[in-house]
Coordinates of C-alpha atoms in Angstrom, one line a residue:
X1 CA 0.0 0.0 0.0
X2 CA 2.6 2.0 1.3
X3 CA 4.8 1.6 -1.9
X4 CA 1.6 2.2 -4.4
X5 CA 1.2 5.5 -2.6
X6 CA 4.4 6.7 -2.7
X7 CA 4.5 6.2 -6.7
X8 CA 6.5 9.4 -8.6
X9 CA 3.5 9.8 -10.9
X10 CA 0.8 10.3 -8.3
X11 CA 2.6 13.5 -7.0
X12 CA 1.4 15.0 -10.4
X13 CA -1.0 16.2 -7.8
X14 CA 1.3 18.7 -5.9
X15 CA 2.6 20.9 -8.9
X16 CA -1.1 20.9 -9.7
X17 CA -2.2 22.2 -6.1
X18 CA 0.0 24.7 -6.4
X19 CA -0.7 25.6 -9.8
X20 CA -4.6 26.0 -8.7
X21 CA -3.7 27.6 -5.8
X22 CA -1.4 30.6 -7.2
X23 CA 0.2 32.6 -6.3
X24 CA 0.0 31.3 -2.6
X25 CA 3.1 29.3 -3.3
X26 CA 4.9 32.6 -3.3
X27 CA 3.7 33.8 -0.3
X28 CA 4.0 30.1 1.8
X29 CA 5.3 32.3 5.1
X30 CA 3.4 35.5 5.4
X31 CA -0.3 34.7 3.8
X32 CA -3.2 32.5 4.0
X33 CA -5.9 31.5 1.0
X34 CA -9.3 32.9 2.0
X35 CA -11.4 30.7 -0.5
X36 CA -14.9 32.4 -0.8
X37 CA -14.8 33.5 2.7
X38 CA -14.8 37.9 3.1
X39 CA -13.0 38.0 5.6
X40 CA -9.6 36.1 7.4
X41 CA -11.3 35.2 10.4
X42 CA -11.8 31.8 9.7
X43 CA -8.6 31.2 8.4
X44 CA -6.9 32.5 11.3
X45 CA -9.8 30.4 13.3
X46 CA -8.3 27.2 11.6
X47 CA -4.7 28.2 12.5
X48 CA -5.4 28.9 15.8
X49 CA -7.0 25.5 15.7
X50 CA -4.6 24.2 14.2
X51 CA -1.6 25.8 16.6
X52 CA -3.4 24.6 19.6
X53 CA -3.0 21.0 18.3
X54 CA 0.5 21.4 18.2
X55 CA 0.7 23.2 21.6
X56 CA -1.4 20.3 23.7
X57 CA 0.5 17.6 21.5
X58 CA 3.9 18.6 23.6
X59 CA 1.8 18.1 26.7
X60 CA 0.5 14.5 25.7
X61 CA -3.1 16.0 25.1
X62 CA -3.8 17.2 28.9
X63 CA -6.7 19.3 29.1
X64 CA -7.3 18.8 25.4
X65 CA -10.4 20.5 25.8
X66 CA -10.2 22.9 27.8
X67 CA -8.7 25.7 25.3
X68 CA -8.0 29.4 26.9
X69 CA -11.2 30.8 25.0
X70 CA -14.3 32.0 26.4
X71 CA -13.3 31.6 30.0
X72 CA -13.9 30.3 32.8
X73 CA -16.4 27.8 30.4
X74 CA -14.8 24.3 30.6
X75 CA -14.5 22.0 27.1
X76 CA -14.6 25.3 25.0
X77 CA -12.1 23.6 22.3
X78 CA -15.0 20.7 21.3
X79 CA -17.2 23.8 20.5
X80 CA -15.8 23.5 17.1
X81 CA -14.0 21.0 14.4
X82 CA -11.3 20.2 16.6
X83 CA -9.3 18.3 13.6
X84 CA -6.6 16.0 15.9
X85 CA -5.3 14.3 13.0
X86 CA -4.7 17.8 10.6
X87 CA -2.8 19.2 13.8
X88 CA -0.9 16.1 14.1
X89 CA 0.3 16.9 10.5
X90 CA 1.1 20.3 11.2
X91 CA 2.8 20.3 14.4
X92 CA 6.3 18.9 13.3
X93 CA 6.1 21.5 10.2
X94 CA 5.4 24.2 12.6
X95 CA 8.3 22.9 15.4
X96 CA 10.7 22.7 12.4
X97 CA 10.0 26.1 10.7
X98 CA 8.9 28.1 13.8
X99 CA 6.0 29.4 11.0
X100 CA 2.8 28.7 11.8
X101 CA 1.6 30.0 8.8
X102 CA 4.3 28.2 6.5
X103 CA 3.1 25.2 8.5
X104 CA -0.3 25.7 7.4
X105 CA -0.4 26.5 4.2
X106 CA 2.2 22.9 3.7
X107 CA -0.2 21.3 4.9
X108 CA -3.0 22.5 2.7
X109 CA -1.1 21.7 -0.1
X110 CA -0.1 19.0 1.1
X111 CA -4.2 18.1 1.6
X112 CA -5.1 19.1 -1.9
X113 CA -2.1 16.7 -3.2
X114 CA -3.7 13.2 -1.2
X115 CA -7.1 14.7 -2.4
X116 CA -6.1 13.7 -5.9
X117 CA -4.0 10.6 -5.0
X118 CA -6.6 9.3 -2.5
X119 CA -8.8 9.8 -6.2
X120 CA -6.6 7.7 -8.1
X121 CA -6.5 4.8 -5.4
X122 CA -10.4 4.8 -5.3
X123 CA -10.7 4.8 -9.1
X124 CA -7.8 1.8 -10.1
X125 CA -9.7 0.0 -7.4
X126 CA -12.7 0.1 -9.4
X127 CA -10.4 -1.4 -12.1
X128 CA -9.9 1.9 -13.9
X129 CA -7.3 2.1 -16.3
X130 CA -4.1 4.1 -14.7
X131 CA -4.3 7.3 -17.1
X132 CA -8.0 7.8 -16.5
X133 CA -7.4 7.4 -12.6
X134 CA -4.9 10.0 -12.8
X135 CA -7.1 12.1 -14.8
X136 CA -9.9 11.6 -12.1
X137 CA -7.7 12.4 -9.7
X138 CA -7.0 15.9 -11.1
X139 CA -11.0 16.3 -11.4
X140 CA -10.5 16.0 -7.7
X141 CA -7.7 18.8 -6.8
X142 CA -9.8 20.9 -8.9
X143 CA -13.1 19.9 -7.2
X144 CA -14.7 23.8 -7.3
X145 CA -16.4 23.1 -3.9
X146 CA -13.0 22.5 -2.3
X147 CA -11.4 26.4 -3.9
X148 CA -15.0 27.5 -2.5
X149 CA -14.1 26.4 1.2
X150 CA -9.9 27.1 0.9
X151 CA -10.5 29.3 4.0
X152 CA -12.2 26.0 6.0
X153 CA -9.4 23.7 5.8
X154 CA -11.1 20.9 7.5
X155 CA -14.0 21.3 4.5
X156 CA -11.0 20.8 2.0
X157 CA -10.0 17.5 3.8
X158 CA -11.7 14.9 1.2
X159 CA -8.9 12.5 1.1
X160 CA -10.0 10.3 3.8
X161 CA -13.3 9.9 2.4
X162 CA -12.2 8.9 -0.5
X163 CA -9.8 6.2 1.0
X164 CA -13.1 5.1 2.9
X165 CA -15.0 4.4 -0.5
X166 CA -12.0 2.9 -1.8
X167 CA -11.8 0.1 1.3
X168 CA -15.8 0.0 1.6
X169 CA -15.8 -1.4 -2.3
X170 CA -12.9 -3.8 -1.8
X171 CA -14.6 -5.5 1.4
X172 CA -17.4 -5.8 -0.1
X173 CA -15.9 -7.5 -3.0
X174 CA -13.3 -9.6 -1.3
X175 CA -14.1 -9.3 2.9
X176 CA -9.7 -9.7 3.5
X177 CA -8.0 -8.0 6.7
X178 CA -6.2 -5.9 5.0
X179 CA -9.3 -4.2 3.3
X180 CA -11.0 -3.9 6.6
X181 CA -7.7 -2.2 8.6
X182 CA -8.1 0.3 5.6
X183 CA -11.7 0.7 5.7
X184 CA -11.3 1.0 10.0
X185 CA -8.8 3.4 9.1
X186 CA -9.8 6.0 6.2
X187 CA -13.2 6.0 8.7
X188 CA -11.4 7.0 11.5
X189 CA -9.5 9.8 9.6
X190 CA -12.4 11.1 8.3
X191 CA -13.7 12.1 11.5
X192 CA -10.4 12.9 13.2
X193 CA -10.0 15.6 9.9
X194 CA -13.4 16.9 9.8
X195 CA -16.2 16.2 11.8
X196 CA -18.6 17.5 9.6
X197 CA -17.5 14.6 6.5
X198 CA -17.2 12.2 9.4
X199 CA -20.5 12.8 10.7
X200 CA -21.6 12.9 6.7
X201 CA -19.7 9.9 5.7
X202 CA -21.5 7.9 8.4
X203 CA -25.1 8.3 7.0
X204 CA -23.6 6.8 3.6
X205 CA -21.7 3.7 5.8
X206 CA -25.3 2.9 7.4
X207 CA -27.4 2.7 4.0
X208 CA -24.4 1.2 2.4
X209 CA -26.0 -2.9 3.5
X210 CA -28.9 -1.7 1.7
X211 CA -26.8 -2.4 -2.0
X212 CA -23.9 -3.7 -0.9
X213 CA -24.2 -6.9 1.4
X214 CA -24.0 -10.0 -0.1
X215 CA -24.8 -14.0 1.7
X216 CA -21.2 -14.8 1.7
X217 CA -20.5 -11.4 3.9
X218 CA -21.5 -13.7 6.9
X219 CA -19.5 -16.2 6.9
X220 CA -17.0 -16.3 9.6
X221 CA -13.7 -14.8 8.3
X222 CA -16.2 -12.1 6.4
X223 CA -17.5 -11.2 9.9
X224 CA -14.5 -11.5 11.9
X225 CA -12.7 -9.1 9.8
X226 CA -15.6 -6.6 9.8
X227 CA -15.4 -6.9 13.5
X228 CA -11.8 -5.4 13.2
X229 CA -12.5 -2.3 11.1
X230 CA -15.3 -1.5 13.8
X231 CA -12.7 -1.7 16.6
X232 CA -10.1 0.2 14.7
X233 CA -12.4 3.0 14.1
X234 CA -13.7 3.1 17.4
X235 CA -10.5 2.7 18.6
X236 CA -9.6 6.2 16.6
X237 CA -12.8 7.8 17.6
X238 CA -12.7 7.5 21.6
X239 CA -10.9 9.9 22.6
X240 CA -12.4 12.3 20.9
X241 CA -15.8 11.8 19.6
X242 CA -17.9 10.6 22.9
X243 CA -15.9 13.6 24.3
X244 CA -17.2 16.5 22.1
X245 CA -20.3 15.0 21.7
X246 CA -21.2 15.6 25.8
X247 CA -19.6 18.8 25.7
X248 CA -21.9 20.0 22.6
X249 CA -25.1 18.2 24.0
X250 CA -26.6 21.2 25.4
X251 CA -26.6 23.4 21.8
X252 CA -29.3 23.2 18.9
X253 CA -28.8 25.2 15.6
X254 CA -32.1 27.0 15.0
X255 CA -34.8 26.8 12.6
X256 CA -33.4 29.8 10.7
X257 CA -30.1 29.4 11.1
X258 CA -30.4 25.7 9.3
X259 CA -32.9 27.4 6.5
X260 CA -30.4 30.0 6.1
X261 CA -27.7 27.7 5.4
X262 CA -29.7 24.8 3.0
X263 CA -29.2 24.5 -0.4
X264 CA -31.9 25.4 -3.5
X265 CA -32.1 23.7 -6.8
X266 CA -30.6 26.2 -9.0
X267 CA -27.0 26.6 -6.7
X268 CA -26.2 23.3 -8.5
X269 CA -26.1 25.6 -11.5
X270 CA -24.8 28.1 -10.2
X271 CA -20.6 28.8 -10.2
X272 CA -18.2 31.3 -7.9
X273 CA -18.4 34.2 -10.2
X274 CA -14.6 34.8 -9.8
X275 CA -14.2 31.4 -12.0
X276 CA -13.1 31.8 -15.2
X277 CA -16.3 29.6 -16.3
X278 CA -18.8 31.0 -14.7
X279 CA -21.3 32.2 -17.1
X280 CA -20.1 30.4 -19.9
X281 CA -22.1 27.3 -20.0
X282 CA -25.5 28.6 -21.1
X283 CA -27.4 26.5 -18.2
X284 CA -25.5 28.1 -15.5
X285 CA -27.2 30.9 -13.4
X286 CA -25.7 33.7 -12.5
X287 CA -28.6 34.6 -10.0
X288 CA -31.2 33.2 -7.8
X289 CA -30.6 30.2 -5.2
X290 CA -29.2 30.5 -1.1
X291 CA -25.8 32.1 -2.5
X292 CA -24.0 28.7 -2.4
X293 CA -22.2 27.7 -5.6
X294 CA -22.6 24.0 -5.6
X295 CA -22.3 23.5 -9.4
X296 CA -19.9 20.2 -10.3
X297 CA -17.8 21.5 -13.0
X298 CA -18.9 21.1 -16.5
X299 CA -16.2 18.6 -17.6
X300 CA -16.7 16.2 -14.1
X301 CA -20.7 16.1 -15.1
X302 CA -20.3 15.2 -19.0
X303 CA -17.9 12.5 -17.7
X304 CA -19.9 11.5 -15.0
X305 CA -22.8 11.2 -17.4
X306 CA -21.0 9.7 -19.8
X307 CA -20.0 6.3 -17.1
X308 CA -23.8 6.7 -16.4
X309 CA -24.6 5.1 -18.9
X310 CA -21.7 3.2 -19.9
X311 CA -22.1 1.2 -16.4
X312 CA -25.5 0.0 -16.9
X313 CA -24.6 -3.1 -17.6
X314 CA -20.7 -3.7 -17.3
X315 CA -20.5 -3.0 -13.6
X316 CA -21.7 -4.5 -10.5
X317 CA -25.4 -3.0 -10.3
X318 CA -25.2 -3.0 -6.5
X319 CA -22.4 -0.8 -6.3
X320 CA -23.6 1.2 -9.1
X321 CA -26.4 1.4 -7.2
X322 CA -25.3 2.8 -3.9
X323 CA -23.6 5.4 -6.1
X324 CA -26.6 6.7 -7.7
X325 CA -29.1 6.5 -4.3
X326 CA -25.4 8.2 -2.7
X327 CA -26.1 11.6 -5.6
X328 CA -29.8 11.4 -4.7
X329 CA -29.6 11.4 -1.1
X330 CA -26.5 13.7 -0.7
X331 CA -28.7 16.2 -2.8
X332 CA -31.6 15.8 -1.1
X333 CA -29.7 16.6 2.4
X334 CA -28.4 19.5 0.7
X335 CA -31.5 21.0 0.8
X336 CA -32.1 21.2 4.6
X337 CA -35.1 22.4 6.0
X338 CA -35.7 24.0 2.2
X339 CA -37.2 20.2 1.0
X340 CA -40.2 19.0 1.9
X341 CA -43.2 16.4 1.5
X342 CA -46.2 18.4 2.3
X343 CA -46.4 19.1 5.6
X344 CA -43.3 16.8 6.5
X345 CA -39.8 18.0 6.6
X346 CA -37.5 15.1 6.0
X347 CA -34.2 17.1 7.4
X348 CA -35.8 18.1 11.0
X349 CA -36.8 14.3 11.6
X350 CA -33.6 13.7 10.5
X351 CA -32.5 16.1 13.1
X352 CA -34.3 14.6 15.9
X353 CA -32.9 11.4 15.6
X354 CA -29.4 11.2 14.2
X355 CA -26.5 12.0 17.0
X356 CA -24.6 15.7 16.0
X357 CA -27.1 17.1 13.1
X358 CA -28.7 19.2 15.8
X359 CA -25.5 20.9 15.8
X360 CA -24.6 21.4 12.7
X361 CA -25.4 24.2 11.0
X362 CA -25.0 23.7 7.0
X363 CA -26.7 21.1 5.7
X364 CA -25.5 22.7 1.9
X365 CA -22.3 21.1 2.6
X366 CA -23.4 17.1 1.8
X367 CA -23.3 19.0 -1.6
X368 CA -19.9 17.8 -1.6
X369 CA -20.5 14.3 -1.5
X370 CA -22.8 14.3 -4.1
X371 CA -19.4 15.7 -6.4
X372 CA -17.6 12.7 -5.0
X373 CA -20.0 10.1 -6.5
X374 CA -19.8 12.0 -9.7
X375 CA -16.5 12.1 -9.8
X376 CA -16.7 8.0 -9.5
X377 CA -18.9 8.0 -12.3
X378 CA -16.7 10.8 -14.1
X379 CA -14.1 7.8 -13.8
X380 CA -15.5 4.8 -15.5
X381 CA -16.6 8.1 -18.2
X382 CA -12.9 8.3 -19.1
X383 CA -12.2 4.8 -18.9
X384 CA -15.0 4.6 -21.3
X385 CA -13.5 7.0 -23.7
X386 CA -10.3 6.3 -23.2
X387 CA -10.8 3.0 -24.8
X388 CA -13.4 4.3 -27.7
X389 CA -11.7 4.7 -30.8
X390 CA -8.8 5.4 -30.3
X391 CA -7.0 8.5 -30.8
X392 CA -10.7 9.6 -31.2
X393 CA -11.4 8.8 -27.8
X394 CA -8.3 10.1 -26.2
X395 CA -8.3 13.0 -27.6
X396 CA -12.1 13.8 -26.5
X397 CA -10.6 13.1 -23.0
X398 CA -8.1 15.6 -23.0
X399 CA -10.2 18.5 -24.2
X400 CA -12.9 17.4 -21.9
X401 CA -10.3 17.6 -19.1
X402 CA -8.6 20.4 -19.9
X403 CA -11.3 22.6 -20.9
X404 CA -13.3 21.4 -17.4
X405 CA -10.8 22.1 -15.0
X406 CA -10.3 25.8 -17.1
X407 CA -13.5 26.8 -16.3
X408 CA -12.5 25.9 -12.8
X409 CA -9.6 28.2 -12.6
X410 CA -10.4 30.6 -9.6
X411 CA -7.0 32.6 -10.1
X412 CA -5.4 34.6 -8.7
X413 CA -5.8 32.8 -5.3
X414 CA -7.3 35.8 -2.3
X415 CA -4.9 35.6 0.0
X416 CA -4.6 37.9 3.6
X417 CA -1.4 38.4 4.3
X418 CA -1.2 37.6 7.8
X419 CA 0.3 40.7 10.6
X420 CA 3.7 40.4 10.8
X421 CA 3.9 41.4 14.2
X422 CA 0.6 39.8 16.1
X423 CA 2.9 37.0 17.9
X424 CA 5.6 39.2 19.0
X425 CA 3.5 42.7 19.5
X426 CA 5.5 44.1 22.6
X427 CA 2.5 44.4 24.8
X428 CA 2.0 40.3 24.3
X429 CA 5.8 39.9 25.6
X430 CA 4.9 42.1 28.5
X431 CA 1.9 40.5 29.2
X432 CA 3.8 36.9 29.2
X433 CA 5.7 38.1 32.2
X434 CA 2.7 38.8 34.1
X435 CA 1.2 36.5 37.3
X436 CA -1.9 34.2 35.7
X437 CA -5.1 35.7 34.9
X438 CA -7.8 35.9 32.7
X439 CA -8.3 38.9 30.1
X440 CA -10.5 40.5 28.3
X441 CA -10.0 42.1 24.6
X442 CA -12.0 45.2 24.0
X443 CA -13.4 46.1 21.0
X444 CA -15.9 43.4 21.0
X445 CA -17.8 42.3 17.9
X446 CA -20.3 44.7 16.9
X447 CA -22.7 41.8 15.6
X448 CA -22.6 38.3 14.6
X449 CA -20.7 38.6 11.3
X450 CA -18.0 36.9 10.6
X451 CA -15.9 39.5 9.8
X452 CA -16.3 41.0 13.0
X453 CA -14.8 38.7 15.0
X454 CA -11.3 39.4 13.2
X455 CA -10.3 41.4 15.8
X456 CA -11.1 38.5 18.5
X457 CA -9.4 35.8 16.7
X458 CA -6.0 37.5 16.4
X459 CA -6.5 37.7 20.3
X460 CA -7.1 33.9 19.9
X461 CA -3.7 33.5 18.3
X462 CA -2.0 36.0 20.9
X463 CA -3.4 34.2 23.6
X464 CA -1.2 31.2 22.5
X465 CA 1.9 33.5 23.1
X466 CA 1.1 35.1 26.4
X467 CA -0.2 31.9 28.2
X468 CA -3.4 34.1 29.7
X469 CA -7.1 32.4 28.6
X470 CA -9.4 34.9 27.6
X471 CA -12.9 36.0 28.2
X472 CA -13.2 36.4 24.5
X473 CA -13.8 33.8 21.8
X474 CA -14.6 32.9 18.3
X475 CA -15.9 29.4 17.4
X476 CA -18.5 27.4 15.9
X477 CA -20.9 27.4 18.7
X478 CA -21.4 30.2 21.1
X479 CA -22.3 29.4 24.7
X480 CA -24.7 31.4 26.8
X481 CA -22.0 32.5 29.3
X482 CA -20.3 34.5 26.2
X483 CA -23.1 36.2 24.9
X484 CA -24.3 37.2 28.8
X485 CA -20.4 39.0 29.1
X486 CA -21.1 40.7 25.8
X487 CA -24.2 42.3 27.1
X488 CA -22.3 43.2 30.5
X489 CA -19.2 44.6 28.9
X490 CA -20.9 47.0 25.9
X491 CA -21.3 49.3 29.0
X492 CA -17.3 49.0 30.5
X493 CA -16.2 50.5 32.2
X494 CA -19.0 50.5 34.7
X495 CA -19.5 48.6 37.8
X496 CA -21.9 45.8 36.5
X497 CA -18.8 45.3 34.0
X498 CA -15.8 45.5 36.4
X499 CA -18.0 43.1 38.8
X500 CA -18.5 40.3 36.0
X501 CA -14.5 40.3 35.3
X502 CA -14.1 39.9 38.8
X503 CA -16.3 37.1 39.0
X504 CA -14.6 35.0 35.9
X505 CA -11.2 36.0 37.2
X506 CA -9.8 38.9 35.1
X507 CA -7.3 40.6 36.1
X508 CA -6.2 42.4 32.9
X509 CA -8.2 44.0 30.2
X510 CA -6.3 44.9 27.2
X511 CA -8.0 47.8 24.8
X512 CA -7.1 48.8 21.2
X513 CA -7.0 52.3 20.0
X514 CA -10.0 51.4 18.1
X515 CA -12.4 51.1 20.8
X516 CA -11.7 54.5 22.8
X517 CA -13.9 57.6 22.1
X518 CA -13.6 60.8 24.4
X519 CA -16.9 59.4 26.1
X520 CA -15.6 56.3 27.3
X521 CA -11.7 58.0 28.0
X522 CA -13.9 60.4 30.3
X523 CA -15.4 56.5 32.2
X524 CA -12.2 55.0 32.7
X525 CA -11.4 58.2 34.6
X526 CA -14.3 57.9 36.7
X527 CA -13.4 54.3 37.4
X528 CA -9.6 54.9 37.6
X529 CA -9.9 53.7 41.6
X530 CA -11.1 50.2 39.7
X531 CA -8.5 50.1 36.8
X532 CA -5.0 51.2 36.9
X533 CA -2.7 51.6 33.8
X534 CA -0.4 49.5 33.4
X535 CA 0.5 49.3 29.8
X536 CA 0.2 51.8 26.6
X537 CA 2.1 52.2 23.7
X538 CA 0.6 53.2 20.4
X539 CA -1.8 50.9 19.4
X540 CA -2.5 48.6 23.0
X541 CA -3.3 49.9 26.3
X542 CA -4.0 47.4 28.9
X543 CA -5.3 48.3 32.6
X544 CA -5.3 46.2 35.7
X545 CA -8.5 45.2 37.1
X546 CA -7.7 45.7 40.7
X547 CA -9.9 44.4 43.8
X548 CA -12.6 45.2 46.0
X549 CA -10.0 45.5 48.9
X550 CA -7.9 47.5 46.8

């Protein structure tokens, strides 16, 4: 296995990632890719993420959970994708290069590159030639959902699925241990890389008997070896799934916040209007829909439609099968709360019954699966016309390919270039020498945008240098304790405000120049028995928050 993956030609992939991904490859140390996103704060989200891996990694993983955000709440790290395995990746890049953001944007590359080889494994084991899997594998670097999300780097993590489908095939076809330690595995992966595929990838797994079982899959050895890729991927999952899964027990996504974030019909015709495709095709819209851009690629559909119907009757129907009800249903998801039956809203019993959906907040995102099981089908389309005619055949391929993946190009990659000085501002190295304390970072957010919360998740990344936990935070889900400090502080400095940082154990607030107006310079005065000055330069000013006896 080891030896297949490592093959030269495979790592076609990485000069293509960086190709597709340019210029970021010039700026490796100093920026990150922002995708579709507006702003960096998710980015920076993911690094801090990512950094925080790498930090409880050289303390064996204690208090794993417990990350300095959004203090004194306890498990605040499992309030988001907390992606173990893509830290585990990035740590030694980061130890060696002292570059957190070199170290992340390797990795990213180095995700898009397994993306495409992960492609070619699952395609030559559906006994595709070797120069259409290769091909298909480039479909998948490409993939335009992926270059949507290259600000959510666990959303850009397909690899592992792909290795999934791969070993689920094989067992099903020949039940050996060696399929099922890869099937255990690649499931395992998925989950430990992004919950939200994991959690995806799972509903797929459990219809999967449905088309795939056969009589012989219970005989003993068949059994016994199924029994091992359950252990492994439980094995893989303990420590961290049961884990999150009580922390996050007590949070529901809303009604709204679900609609707002489902899928309609026509974003599966709809591109990213920075692609160089975009309104080319005369079926695509350039208007209309939820604002997601969910469209497959015009080169990946023809092919896919093409092994449509070249498979009718030259593959195994079963699997064929679970490929086409995989499309429907991955579609279908897509459309969250959006879809219905009447009265009956397939999604919200869905909801109510399947562990972790009442979390989640974006059921538009199964969109992606549906592009994998095209992209299967795109495969046995170019084995199909790689073999028809000839030179006829081939040639059709490569114009196909080509001119697919050019309507696909989303160049020049947006980048942020990343502050040069946030980990080593001076007032960070002051505060570093300071006894342990919580703090608080003023401005707030203004709202619940996105972009907003900038700001906070620098302070995320700061925190990381100056050891204090702060009362601040940025994540996936919000808890109630944040959103009651927001209310409080909006009014600091006055006592209701001084008395809550007391009570969750602040003992610095540190202010940008942003957030001071001659009204609230004229507050601090009248509180200056509560907060002393300890810290200014230019841009930071930072006060103690002294006692009640003091």
């Amino acid at each position: 296995m080891l030896t297949r993956l490592f093959a030269l030609r495979q790592w076609i992939y990485l000069p293509l990632a960086i190709v597709l991904t340019w210029p970021l490859a010039l700026h490796l140390p100093t920026h990150l890719p922002l995708g579709a996103e507006s702003a960096a704060t998710v980015p920076m989200f993911n690094l801090w993420t990512l950094q925080w891996n790498a930090d409880r990694l050289q303390a064996l993983y204690a208090h794993y959970w417990h990350a300095p955000i959004f203090h004194d709440e306890t498990g605040a790290f499992a309030f988001s994708d907390p992606q173990p395995l893509t830290g585990l990746l990035f740590a030694p890049i980061e130890m060696i290069s002292g570059n957190p953001v070199l170290a992340y944007n390797l990795v990213l590359l180095l995700i898009l590159t397994l993306n495409g080889i992960a492609a070619y494994h699952l395609l030559r084991g559906l006994d595709i030639d070797d120069i259409s899997a290769l091909l298909g594998g480039a479909l998948v670097v490409g993939l335009p959902f992926v270059f949507r999300e290259l600000g959510v780097i666990q959303l850009t993590v397909l690899f592992p699925v792909l290795f999934a489908l791969r070993y689920l095939y094989a067992f099903t076809q020949t039940t050996t241990l060696r399929h099922a330690v890869g099937l255990g595995l690649a499931i395992g992966a998925t989950f430990l890389t992004s919950s939200f595929y994991g959690l995806f990838l799972s509903m797929f797994l459990l219809i999967s008997p449905l088309f795939l079982l056969r009589r012989d899959h219970f005989q003993r050895e068949a059994l016994r070896n199924f029994a091992v890729a359950v252990l492994i991927a439980v094995a893989l999952l303990a420590p961290v799934v049961p884990s999150q899964a009580r922390l996050t027990a007590r949070f529901s996504r809303s009604t709204e916040t679900i609609s707002n974030n489902s899928a309609e019909a026509v974003d599966y015709l709809r591109l990213d209007t920075r692609t160089l495709g975009h309104d080319v095709a005369p079926w695509l819209q350039t208007s209309g829909g939820s604002g997601q851009r969910l469209y497959p690629g015009t080169g990946l559909l023809t092919l896919a439609i093409i092994g449509l119907i070249s498979t009718r009757r030259t593959t195994d129907p079963r699997w064929i099968n679970f490929l086409r009800t995989g499309i429907v249903v991955a579609v279908l998801i897509s459309f969250g709360l959006k879809f219905n039956l009447g009265e009956w809203l397939p999604y919200q019993t869905l909801r109510d019954f399947y562990p972790g959906l009442r979390q989640m907040r974006s059921p538009f995102r199964m969109a992606v699966f549906a592009q994998l099981f095209l992209l299967i089908f795109a495969g046995y389309g170019l084995a199909r016309l790689w073999r028809w005619r000839a030179l006829i055949g081939r040639g059709l391929v490569v114009v196909i390919v080509t001119l697919g993946m050019t309507e696909l190009l989303f160049l020049p990659a947006r980048l942020h270039e990343f502050p040069s000085d946030l980990r080593d501002a001076a007032w960070v190295m002051w505060l570093a020498q300071q006894d342990a304390g919580a703090v608080a970072m003023l401005p707030l957010p203004g709202g619940g945008r996105v972009r907003e919360f900038e700001f906070t998740v620098e302070s995320m990344l700061q925190s990381l240098e100056h050891g204090h936990p702060l009362v601040n935070g940025y994540s996936g889900l919000f808890p109630s304790s944040y959103r009651e400090m927001t209310g409080v502080m909006n009014n600091f400095p006055n006592q209701a405000s001084l008395e809550l940082l007391r009570e969750r154990g602040v003992t610095h607030v540190v202010i940008d120049r942003t957030w001071f107006t001659d009204v609230r310079q004229e507050r601090l005065r009248e509180y200056a028995s509560q907060l002393e000055r300890v810290y200014a330069d230019e841009r930071t000013t930072i006060f103690r928050v002294l006692s009640t006896d003091t």
